[in-house]
PDB file of C-alpha atoms in Angstrom:
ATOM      1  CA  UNK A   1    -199.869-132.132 258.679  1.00  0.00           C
ATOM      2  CA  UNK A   2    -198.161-131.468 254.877  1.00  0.00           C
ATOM      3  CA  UNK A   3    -195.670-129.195 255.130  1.00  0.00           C
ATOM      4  CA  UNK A   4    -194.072-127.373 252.096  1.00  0.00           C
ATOM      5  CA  UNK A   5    -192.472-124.088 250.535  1.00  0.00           C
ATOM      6  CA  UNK A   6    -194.160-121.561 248.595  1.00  0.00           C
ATOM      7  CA  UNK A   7    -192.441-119.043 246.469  1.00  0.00           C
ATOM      8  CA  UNK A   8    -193.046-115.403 246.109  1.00  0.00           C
ATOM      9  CA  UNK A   9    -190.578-113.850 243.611  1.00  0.00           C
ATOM     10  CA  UNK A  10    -187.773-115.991 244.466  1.00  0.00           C
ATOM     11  CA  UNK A  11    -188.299-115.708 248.401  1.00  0.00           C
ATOM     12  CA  UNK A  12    -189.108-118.683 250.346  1.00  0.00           C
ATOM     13  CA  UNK A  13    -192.503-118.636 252.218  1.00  0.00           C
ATOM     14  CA  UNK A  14    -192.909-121.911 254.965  1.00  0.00           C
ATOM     15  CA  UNK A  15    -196.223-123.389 255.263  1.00  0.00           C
ATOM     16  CA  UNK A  16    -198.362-125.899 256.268  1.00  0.00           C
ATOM     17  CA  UNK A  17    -201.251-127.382 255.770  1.00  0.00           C
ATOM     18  CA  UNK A  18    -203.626-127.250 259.195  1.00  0.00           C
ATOM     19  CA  UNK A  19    -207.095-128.268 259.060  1.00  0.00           C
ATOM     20  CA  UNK A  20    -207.077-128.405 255.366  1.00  0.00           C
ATOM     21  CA  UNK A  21    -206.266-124.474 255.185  1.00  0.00           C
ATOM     22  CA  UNK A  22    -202.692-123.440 254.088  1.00  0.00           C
ATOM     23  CA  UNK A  23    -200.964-121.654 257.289  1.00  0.00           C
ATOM     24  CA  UNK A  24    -198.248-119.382 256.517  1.00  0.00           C
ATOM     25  CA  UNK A  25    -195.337-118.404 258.469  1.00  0.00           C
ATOM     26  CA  UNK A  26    -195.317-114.729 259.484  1.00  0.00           C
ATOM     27  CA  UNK A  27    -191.820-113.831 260.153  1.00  0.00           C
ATOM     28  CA  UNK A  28    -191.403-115.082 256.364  1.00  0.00           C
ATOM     29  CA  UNK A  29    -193.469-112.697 255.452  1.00  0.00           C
ATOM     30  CA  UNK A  30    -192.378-109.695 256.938  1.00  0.00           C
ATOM     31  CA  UNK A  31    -189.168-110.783 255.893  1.00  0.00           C
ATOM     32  CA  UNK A  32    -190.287-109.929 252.424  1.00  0.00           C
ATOM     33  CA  UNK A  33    -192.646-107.135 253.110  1.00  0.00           C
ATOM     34  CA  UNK A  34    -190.079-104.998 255.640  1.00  0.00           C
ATOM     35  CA  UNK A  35    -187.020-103.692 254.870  1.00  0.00           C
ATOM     36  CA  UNK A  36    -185.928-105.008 258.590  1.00  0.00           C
ATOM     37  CA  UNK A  37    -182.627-107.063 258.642  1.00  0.00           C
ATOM     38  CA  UNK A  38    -184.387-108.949 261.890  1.00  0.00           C
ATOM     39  CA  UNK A  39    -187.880-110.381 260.533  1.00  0.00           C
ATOM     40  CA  UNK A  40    -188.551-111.938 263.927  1.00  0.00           C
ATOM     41  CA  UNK A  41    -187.643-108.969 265.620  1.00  0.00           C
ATOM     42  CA  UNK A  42    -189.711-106.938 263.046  1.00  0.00           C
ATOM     43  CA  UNK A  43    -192.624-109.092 264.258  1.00  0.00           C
ATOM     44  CA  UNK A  44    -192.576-109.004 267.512  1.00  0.00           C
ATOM     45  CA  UNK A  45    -192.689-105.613 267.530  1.00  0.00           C
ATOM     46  CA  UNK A  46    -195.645-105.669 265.329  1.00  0.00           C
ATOM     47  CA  UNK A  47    -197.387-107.998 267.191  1.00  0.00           C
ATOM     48  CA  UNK A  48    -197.239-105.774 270.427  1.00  0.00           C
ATOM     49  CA  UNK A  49    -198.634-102.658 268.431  1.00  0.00           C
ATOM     50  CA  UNK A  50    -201.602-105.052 267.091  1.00  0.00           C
ATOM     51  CA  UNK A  51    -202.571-106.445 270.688  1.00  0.00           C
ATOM     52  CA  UNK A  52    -202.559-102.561 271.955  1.00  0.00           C
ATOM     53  CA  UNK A  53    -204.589-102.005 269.172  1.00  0.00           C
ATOM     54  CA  UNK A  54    -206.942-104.832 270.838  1.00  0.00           C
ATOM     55  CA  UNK A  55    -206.591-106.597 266.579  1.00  0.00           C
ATOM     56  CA  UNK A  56    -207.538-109.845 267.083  1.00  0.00           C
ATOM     57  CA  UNK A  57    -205.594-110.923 264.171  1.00  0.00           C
ATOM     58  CA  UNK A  58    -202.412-112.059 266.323  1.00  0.00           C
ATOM     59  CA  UNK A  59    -204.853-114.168 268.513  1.00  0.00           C
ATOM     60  CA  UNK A  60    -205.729-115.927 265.510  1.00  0.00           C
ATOM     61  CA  UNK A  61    -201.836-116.818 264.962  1.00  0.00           C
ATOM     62  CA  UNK A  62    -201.112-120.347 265.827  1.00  0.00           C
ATOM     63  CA  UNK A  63    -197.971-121.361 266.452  1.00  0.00           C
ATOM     64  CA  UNK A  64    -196.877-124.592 264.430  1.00  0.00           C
ATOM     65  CA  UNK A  65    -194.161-126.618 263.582  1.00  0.00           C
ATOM     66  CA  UNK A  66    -191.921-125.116 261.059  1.00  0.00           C
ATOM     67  CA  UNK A  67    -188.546-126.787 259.503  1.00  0.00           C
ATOM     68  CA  UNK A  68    -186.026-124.125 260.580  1.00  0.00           C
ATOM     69  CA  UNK A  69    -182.944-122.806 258.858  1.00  0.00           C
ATOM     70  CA  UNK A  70    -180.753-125.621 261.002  1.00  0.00           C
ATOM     71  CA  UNK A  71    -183.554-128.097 259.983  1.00  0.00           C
ATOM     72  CA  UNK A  72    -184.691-129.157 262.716  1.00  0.00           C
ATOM     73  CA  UNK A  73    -188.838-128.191 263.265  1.00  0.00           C
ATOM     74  CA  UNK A  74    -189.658-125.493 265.354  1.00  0.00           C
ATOM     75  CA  UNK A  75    -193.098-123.512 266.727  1.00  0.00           C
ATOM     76  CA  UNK A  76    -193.572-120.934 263.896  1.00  0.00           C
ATOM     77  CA  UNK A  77    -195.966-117.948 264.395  1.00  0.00           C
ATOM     78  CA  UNK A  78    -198.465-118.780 261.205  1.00  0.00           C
ATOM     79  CA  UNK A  79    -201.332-117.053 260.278  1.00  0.00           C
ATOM     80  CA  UNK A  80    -203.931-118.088 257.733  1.00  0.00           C
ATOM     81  CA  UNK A  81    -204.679-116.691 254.413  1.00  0.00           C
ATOM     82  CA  UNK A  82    -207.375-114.257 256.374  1.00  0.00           C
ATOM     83  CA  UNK A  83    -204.759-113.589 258.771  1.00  0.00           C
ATOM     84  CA  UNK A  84    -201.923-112.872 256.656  1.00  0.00           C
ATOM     85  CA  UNK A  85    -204.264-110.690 255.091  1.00  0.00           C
ATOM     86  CA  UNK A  86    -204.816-108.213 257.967  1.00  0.00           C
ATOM     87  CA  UNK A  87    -201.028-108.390 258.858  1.00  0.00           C
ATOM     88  CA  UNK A  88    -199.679-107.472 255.133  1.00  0.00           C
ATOM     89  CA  UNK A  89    -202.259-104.538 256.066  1.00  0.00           C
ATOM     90  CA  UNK A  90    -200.555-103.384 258.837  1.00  0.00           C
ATOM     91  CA  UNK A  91    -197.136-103.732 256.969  1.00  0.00           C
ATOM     92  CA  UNK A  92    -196.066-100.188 255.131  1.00  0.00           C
ATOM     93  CA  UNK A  93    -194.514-101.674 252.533  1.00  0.00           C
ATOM     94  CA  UNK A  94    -195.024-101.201 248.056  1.00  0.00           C
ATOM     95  CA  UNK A  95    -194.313-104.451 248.364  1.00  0.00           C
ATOM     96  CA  UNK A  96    -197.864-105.284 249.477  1.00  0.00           C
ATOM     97  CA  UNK A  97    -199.902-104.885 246.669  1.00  0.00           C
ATOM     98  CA  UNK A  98    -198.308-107.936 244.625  1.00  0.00           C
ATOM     99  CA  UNK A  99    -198.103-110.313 247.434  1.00  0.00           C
ATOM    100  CA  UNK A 100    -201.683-109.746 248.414  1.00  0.00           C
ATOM    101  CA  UNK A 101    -202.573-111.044 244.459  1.00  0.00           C
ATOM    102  CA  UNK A 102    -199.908-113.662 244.831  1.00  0.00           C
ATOM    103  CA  UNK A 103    -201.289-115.076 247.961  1.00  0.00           C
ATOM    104  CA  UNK A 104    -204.930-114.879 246.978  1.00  0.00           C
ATOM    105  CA  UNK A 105    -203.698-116.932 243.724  1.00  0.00           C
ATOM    106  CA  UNK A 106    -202.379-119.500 246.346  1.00  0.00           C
ATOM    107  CA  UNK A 107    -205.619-119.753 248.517  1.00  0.00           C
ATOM    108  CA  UNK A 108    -207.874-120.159 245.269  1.00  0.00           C
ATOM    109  CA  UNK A 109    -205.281-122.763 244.247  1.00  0.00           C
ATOM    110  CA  UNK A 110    -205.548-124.676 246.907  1.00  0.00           C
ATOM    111  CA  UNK A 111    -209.636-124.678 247.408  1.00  0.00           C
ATOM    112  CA  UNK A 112    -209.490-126.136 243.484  1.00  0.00           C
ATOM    113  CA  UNK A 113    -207.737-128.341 244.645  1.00  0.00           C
ATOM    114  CA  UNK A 114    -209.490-129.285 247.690  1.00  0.00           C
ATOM    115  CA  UNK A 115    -212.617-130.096 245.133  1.00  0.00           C
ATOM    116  CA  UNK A 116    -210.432-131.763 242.673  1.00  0.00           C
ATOM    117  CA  UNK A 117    -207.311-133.532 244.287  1.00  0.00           C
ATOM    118  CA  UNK A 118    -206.320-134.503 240.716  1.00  0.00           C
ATOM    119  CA  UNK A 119    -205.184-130.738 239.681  1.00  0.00           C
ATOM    120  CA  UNK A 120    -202.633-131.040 242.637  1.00  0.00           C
ATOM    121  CA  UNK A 121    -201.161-134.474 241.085  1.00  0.00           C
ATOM    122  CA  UNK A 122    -201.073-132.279 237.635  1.00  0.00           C
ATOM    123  CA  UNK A 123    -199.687-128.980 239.221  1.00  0.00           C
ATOM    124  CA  UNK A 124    -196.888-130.931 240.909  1.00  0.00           C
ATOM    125  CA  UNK A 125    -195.850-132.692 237.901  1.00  0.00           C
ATOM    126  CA  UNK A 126    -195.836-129.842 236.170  1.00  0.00           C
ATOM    127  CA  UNK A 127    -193.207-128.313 238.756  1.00  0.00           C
ATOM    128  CA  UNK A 128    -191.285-131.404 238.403  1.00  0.00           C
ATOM    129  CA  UNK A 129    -191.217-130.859 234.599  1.00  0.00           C
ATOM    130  CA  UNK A 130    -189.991-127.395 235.146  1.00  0.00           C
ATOM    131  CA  UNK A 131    -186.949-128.643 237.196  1.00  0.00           C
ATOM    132  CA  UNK A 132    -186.136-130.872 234.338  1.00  0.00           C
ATOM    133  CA  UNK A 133    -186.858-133.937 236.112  1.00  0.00           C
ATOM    134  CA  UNK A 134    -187.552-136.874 233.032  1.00  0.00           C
ATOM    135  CA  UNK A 135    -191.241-138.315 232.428  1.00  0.00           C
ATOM    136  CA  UNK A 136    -190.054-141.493 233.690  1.00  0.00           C
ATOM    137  CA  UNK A 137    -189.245-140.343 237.359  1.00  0.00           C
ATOM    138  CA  UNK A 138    -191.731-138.409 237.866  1.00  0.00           C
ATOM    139  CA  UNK A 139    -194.323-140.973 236.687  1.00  0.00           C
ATOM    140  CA  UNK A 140    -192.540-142.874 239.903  1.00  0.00           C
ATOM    141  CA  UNK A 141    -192.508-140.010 242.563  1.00  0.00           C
ATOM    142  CA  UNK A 142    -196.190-139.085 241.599  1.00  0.00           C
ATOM    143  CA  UNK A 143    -197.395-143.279 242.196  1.00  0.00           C
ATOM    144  CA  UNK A 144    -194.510-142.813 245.322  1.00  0.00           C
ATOM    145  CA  UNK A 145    -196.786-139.828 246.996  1.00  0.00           C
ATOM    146  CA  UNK A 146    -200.063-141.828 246.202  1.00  0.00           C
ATOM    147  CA  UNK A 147    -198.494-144.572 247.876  1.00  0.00           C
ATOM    148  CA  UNK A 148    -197.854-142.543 251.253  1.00  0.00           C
ATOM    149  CA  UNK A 149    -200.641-141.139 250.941  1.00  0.00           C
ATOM    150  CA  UNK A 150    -202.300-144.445 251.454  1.00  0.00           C
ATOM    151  CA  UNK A 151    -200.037-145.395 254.258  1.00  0.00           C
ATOM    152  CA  UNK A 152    -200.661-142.386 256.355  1.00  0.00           C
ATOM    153  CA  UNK A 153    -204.518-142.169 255.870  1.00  0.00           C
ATOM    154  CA  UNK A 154    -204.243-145.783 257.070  1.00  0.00           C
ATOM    155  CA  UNK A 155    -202.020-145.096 260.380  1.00  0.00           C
ATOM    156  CA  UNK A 156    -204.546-142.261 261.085  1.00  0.00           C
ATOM    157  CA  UNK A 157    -207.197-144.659 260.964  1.00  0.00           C
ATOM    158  CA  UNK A 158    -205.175-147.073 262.916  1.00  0.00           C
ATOM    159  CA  UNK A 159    -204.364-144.527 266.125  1.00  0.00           C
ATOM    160  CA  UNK A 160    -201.179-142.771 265.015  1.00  0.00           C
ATOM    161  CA  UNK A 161    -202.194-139.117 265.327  1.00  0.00           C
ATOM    162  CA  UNK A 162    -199.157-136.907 266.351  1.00  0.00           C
ATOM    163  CA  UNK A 163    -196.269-135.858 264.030  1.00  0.00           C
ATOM    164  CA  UNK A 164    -193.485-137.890 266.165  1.00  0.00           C
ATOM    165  CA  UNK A 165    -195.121-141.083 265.750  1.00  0.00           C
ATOM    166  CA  UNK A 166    -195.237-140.545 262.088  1.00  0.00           C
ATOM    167  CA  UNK A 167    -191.253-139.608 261.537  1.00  0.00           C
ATOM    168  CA  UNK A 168    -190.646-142.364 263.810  1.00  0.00           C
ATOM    169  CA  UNK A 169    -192.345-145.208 261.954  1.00  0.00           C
ATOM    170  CA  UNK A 170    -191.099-143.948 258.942  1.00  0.00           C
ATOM    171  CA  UNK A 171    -187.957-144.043 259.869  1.00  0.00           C
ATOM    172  CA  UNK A 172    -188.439-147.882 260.981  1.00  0.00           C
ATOM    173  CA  UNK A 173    -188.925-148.885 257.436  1.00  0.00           C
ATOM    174  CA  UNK A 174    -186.598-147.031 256.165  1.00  0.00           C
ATOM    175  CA  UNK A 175    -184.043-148.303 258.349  1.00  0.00           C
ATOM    176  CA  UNK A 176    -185.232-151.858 257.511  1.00  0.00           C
ATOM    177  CA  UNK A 177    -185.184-150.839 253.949  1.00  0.00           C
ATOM    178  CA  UNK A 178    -182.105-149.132 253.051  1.00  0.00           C
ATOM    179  CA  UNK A 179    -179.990-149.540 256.448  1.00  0.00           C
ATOM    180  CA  UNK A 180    -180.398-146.000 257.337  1.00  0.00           C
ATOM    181  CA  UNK A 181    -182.745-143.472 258.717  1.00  0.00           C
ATOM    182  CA  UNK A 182    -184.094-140.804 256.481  1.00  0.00           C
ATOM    183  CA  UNK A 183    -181.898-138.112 258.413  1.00  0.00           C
ATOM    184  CA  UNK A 184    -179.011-140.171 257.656  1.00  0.00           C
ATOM    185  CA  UNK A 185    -179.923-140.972 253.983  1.00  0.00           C
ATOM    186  CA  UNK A 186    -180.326-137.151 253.545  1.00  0.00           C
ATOM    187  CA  UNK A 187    -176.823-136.543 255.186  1.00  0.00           C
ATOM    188  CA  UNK A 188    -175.861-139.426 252.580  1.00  0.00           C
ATOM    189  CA  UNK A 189    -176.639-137.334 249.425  1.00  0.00           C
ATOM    190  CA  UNK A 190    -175.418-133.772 250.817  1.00  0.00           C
ATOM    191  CA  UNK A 191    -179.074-132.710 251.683  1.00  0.00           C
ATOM    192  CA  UNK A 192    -180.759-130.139 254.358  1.00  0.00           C
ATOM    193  CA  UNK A 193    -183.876-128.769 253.625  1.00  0.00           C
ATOM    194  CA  UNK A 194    -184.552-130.299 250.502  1.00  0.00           C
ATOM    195  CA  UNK A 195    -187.375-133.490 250.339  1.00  0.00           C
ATOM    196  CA  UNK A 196    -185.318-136.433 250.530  1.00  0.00           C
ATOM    197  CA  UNK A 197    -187.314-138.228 247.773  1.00  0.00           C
ATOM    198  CA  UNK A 198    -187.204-135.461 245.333  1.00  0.00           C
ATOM    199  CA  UNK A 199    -183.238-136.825 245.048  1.00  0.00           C
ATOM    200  CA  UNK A 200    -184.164-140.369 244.785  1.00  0.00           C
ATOM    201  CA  UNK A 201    -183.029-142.414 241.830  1.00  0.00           C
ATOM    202  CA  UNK A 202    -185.787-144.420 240.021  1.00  0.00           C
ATOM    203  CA  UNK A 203    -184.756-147.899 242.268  1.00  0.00           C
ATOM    204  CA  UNK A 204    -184.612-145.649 245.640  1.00  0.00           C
ATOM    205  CA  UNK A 205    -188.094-144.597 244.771  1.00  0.00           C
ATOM    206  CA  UNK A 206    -189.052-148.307 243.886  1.00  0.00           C
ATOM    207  CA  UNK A 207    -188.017-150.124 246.829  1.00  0.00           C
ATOM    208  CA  UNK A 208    -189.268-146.698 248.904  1.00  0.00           C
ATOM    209  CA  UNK A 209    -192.874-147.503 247.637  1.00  0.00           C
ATOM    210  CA  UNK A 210    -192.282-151.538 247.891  1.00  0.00           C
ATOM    211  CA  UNK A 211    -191.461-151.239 251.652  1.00  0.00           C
ATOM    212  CA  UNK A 212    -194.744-148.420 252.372  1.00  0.00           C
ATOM    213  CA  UNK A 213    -197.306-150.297 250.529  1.00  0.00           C
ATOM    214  CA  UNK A 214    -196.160-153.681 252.217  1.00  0.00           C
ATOM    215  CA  UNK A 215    -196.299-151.665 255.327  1.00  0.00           C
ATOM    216  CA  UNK A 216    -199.939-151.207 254.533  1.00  0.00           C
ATOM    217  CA  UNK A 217    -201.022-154.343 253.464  1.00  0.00           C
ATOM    218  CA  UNK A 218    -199.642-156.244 257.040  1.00  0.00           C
ATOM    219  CA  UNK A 219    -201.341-153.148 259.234  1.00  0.00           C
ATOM    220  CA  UNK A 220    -204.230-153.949 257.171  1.00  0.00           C
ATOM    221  CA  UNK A 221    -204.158-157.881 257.333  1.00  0.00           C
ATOM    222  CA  UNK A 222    -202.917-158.260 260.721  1.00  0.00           C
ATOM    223  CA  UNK A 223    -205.350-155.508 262.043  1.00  0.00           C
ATOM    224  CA  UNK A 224    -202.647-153.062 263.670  1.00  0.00           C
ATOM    225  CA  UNK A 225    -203.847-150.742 266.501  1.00  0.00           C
ATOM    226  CA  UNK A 226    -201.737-148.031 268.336  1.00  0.00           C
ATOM    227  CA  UNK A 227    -198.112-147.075 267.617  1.00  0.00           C
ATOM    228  CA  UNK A 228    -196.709-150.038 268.987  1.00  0.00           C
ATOM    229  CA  UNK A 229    -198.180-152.619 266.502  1.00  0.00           C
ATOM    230  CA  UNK A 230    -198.179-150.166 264.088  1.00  0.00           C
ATOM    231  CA  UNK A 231    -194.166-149.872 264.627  1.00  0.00           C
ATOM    232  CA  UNK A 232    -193.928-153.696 264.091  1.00  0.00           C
ATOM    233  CA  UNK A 233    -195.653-153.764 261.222  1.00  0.00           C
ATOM    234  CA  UNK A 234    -193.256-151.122 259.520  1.00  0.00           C
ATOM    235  CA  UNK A 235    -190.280-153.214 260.538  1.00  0.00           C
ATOM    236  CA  UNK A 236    -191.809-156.119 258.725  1.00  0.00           C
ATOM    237  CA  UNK A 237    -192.677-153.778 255.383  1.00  0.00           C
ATOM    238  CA  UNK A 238    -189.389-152.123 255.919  1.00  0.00           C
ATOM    239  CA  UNK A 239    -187.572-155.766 255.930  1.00  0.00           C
ATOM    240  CA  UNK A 240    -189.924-156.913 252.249  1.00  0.00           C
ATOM    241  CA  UNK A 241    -188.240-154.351 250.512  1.00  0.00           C
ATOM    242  CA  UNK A 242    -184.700-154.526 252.344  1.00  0.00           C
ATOM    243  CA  UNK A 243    -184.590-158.017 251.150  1.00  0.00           C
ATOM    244  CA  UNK A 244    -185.702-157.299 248.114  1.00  0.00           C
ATOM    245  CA  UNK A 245    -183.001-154.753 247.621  1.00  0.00           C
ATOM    246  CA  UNK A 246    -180.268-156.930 248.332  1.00  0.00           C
ATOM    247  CA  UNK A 247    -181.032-159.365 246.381  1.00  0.00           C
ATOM    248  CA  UNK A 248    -180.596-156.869 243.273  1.00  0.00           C
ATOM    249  CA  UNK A 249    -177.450-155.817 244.689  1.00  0.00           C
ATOM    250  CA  UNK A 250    -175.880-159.273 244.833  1.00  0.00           C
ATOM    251  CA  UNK A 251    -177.581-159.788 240.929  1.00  0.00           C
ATOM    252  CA  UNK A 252    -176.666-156.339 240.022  1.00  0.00           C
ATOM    253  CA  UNK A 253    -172.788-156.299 242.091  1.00  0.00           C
ATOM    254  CA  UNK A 254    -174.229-152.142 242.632  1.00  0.00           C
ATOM    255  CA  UNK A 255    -175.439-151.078 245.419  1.00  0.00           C
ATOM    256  CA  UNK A 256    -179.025-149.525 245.354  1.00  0.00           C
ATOM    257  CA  UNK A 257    -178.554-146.429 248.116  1.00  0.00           C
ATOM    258  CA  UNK A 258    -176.746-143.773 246.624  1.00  0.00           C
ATOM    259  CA  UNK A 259    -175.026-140.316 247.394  1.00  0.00           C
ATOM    260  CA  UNK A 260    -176.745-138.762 244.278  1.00  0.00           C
ATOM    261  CA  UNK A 261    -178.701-136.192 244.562  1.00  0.00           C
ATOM    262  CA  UNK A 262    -180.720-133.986 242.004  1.00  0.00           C
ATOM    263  CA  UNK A 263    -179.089-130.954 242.532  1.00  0.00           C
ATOM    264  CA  UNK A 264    -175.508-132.543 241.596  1.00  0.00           C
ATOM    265  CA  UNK A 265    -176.751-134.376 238.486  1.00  0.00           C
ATOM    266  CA  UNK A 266    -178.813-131.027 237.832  1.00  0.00           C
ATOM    267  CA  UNK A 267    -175.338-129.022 237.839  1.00  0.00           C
ATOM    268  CA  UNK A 268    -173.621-131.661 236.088  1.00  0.00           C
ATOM    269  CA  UNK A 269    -175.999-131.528 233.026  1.00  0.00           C
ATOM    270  CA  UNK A 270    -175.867-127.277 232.978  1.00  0.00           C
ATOM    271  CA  UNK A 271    -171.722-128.266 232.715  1.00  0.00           C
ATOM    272  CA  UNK A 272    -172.419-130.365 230.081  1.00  0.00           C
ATOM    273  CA  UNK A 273    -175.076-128.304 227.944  1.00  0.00           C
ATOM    274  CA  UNK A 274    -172.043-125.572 228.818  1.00  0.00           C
ATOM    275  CA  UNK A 275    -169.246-127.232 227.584  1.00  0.00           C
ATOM    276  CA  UNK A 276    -171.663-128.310 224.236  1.00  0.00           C
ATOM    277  CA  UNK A 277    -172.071-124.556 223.715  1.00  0.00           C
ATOM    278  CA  UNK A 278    -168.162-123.907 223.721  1.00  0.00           C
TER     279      UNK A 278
END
């Protein structure tokens, strides 16, 4: 399950990719739609008016896992593009109109994409562009995603099917990797919400796709079925690029994991540009 923002006039919309359909969260919605200062509130109230109404649209809802504003994931009332739909419908709100284009710009998006994967690689880099990100990096978080991409098709294959086992095996080669745990790397660079990897430096990202694709290769050689031999085999792909990595550091006398983030270097730039104006 992908799970990502989407942005409708500056608001933050969670969803999530289920079944190869984008899912969106509904309490985000009427949190833009209603003039409520309690979206979930607003909801539930909306939802009891729609089942005495015998709609079958909050049937339909499925509750998935969400990150939350304290980060953590959490069961999320989400509802389609259909869905979302029928409840924007039963929303009085101006508002509507434009969201319903917005979000039938999204769903078209996304079946393009669907029959040609590639326009998602160029859309995203494209975003990346717009944040200012340089040609070089991106080039590496674009091969990075590939990269996963691989690895998790292959663990699916392999028997790791639930969301758990996938944070958890992750987290095995990044520990191996970097010497800490992808909640503790993002507690490293000031992070909460934010994708960890999107505040990578290019030799984070390197070693990041050095310890997945080894990962892949030894599941792959050595045959790797279930979560336990799966969870070996990230230690050992986790270890080819820790070792790797310190071996630069004793070259280099730097250390590779770093407390830099994008949004600091982003700031620091606008300061710069700033004080160039002056």
């Amino acid at each position: 399950m992908e799970t990502k923002l989407a942005i409708f006039k500056g608001k933050e919309i969670r969803r999530t990719l289920h079944n190869d359909e984008w899912w969106f969260s509904v309490v985000d919605v009427c949190a833009i739609l209603s003039d409520s200062r309690d979206a979930g509130a607003y909801w539930r109230k909306l939802k009891q008016r729609l089942k005495a109404e015998g709609s079958e649209v909050v049937t339909n809802c499925h509750g998935l896992k969400l990150v939350a504003s304290d980060g953590k994931r959490r069961q999320t009332d989400c509802a389609d593009t259909e869905g979302i739909f029928r409840i924007i419908q039963s929303i009085p709100s101006p508002k509507a109109e434009p969201f319903k284009r917005w979000l039938a710009k999204v769903g078209y998006e996304r079946v393009q994409e669907i029959e040609d994967p590639e326009l998602a690689f160029k859309r995203t880099k494209a975003l990346y562009r717009a944040k200012g990100y340089s040609e070089a990096w991106i080039e590496k978080r674009m091969r990075g995603i590939a990269v996963r991409a691989e690895l998790t098709d292959e663990w699916n294959s392999r028997g790791i099917k639930e969301q758990p086992e996938y944070a958890i095996l992750t987290a095995e080669i990044s520990k191996a990797a970097f010497g800490v745990t992808p909640s503790e790397y993002k507690e490293l660079k000031g992070l909460k919400r934010q994708n960890l990897r999107d505040h990578m430096t290019d030799l984070e990202l390197i070693f990041s796709m050095l310890g997945e694709a080894a990962t892949t290769e030894i599941a792959r050689k050595q045959d790797a079925q279930g979560f336990p031999e799966n969870k070996v085999a990230a230690h050992k792909g986790g270890t080819i690029a820790g070792d790797a990595r310190e071996k630069l550091e004793i070259e280099t006398e730097s250390k590779v994991v770093s407390s830099e983030n994008y949004l600091t270097e982003s700031e620091g730039r606008k300061r710069l540009n700033r004080n160039n104006e002056k």
